[in-house]
Coordinates of C-alpha atoms in Angstrom, one line a residue:
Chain A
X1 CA 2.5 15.7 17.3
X2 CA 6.0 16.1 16.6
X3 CA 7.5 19.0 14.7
X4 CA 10.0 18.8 11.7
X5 CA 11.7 21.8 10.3
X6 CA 14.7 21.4 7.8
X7 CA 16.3 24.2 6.2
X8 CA 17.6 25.4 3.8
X9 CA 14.8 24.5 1.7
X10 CA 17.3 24.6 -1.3
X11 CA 20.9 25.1 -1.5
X12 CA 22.9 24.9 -5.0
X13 CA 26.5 24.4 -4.6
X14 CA 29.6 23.7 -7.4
X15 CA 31.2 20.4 -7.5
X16 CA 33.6 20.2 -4.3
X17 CA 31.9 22.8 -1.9
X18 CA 30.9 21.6 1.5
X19 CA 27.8 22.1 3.0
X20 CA 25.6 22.0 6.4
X21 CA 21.7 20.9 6.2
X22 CA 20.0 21.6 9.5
X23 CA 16.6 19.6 11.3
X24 CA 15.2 21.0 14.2
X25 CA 12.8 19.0 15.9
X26 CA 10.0 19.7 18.5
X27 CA 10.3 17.5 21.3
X28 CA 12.6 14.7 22.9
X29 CA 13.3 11.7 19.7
X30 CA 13.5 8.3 20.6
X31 CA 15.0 8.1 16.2
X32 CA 16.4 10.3 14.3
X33 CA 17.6 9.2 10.4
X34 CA 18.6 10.8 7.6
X35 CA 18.0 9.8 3.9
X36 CA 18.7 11.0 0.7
X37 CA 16.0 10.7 -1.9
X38 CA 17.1 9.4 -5.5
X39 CA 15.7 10.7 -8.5
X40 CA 13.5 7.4 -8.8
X41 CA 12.1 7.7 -5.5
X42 CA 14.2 5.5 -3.5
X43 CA 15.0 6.4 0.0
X44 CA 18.8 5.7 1.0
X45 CA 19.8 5.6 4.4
X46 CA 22.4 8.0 5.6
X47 CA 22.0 7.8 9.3
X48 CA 20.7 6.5 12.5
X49 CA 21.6 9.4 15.0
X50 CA 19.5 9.8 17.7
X51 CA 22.3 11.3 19.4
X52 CA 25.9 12.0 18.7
X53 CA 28.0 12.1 16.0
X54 CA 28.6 9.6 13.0
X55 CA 31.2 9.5 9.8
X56 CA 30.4 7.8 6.6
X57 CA 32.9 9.1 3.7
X58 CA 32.6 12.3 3.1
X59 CA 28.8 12.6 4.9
X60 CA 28.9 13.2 8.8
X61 CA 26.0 13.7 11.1
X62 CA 25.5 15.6 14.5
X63 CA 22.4 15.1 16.8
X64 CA 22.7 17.4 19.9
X65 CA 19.2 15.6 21.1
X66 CA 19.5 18.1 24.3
X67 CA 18.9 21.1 22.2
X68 CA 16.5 19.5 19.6
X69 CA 18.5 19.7 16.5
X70 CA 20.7 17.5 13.9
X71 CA 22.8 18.5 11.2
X72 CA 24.0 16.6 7.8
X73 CA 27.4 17.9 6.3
X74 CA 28.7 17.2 3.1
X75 CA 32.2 17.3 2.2
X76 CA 34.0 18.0 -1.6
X77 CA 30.4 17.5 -3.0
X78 CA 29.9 15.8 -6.0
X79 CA 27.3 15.9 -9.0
X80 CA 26.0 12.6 -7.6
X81 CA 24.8 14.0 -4.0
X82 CA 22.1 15.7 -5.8
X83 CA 18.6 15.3 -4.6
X84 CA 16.2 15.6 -1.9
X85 CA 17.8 15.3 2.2
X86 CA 15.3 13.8 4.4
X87 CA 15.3 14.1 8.6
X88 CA 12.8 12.0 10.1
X89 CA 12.3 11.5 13.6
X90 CA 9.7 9.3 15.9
X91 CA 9.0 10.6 19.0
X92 CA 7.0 12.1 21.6
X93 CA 4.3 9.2 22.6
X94 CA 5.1 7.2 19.0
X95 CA 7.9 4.5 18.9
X96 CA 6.5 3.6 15.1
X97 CA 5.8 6.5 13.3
X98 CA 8.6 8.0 11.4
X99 CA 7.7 11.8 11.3
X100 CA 9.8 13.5 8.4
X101 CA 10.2 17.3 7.3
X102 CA 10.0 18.5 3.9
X103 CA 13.3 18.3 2.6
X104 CA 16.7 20.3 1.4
X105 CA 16.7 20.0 -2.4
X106 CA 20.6 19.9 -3.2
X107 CA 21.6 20.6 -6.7
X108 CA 25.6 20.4 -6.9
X109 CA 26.4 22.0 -10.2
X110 CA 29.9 20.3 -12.6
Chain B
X1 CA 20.7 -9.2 1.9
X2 CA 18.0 -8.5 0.2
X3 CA 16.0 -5.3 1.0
X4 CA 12.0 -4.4 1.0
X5 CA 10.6 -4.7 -2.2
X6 CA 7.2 -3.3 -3.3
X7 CA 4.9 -4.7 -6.0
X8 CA 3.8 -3.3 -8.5
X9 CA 6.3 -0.5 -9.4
X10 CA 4.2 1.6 -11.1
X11 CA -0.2 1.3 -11.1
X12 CA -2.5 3.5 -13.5
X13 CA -6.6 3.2 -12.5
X14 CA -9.7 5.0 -13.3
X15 CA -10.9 6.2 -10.7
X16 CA -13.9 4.0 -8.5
X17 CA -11.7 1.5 -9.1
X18 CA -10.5 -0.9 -6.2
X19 CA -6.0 -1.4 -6.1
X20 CA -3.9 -3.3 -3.8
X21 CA 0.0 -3.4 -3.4
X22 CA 2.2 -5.6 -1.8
X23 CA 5.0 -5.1 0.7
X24 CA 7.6 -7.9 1.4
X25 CA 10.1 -6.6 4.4
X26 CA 13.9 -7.1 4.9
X27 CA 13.1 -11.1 6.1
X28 CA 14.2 -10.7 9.8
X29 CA 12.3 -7.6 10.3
X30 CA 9.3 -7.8 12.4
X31 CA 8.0 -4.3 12.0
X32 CA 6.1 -2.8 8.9
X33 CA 5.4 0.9 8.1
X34 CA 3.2 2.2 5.2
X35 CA 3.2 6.2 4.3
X36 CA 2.3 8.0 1.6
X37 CA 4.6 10.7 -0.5
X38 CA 2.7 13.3 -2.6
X39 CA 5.3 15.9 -4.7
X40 CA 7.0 18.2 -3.1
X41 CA 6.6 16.6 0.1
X42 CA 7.9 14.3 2.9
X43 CA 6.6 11.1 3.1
X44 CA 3.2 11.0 5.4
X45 CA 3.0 8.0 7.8
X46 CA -0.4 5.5 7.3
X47 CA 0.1 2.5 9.6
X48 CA 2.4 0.5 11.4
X49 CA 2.7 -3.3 12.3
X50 CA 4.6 -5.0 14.7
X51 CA 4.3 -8.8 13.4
X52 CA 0.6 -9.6 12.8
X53 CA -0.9 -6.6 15.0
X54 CA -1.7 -3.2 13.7
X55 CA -0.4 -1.1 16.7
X56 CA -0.5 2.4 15.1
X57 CA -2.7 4.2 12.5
X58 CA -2.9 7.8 11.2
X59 CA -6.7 9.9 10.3
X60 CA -5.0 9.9 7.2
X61 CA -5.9 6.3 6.8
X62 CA -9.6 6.8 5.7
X63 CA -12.4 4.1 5.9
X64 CA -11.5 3.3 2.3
X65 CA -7.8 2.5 2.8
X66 CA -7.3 -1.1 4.6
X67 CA -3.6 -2.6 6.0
X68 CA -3.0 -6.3 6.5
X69 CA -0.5 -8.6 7.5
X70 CA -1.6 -11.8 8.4
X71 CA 1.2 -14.2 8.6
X72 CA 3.7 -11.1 10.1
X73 CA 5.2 -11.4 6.7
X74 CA 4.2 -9.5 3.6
X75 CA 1.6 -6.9 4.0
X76 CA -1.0 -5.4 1.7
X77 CA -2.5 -2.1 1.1
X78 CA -5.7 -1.9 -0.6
X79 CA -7.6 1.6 -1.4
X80 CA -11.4 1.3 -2.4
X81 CA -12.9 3.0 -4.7
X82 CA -9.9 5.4 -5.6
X83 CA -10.3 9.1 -5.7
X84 CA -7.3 11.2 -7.9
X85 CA -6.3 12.5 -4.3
X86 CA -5.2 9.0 -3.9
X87 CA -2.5 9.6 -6.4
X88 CA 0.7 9.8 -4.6
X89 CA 4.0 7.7 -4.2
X90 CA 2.9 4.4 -1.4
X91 CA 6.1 3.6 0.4
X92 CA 6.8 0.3 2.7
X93 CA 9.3 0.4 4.7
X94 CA 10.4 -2.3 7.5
X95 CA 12.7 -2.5 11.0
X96 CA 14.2 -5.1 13.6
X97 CA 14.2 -2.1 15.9
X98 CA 14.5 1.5 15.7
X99 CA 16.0 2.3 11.9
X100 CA 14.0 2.5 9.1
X101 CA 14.8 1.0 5.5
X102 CA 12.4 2.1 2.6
X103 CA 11.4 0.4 -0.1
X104 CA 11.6 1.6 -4.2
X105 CA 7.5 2.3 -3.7
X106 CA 4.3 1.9 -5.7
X107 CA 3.3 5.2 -7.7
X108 CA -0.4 5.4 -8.1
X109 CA -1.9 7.3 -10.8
X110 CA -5.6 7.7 -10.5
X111 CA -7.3 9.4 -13.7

């Protein structure tokens, strides 16, 4: 099946850096999300990128889908963005299954 | 617009013992996932449905884990005779089409 990779693994920033959070992927995605992971549990949708390039605030997201890879910046990051980053993809011969990688812990520091 | 909700929140069991959560979607949503989220880890995908039918299902779904959804509404998740490997974070999450949205989850504790 289909290959996740995210990385860093962990990244530790002060209040109002900016950062980049990379997923490669194995093979051609039909989905692509991002989600951040809330101390509870809770997964919050960032993104649907499959391909492109979206804005939300100060979160953007790039998928360049011909070279297998998205990337998740944050801008002037706050206290609140800490947590667990998600990619998740479906693709290769699934349209359902929502393959995910294992995460960027961010801890942004006051 | 209410999102997926997931009953119960929280479920403590001796293990042998038989559980089943429930999964209500986003209402227009005719697609319903189930995974599984141990610590430290991604979420692991179980099963898929598209309305009533069961189109997808991963080997981890052993012989003692069964999905429904009969009415292509709710769905349930029942695990027989629980094992403390079974203890992990059970996420639903639903679609119209492509995008994904999760609900808060059901963590099992098997002792």
């Amino acid at each position: 099946g289909i290959q996740v990779e995210q990385s860093p693994p962990d990244l530790i920033l002060q209040e109002g850096a900016n950062s980049t959070l990379r997923c490669n992927f194995s093979d051609s995605v039909n989905n692509l999300q991002w989600f951040h992971q809330n101390p509870w549990g809770q997964l919050i949708n960032l993104f649907y990128i499959p391909s492109g390039t979206k804005q939300n605030g100060r979160l953007s997201a790039t998928t360049v889908a011909t070279e297998r890879y998205s990337l998740l910046y944050i801008s002037s990051s706050q206290t609140t963005d800490s947590g667990v980053y998600f990619c998740a993809v479906t693709g290769g011969t699934s349209y359902g299954k929502l393959t995910f990688g294992q995460g960027t812990i961010l801890t942004v520091h006051p | 617009d209410t999102g997926v909700s997931q009953d119960p929140r929280h479920k403590i069991t001796k293990r042998g013992q038989n559980v089943t959560f429930r999964c209500d979607p986003i209402s227009e949503h005719n697609r319903l996932y189930w995974y599984r989220q141990t610590l430290g880890q991604g979420p692991e995908f179980l099963t898929y449905f598209q309305n009533e039918a069961q189109l997808e299902k991963s080997r981890l779904l052993s012989d003692r884990f069964s999905a429904e959804r009969p009415k292509g509404s709710f769905s349930t998740l029942e695990i027989q005779r629980t094992e403390q490997g079974d203890s992990a974070m059970y996420l639903c999450a639903s679609s119209l089409i492509s995008e994904q949205f999760f609900g808060p989850g059901t963590r099992l504790t098997v002792l």
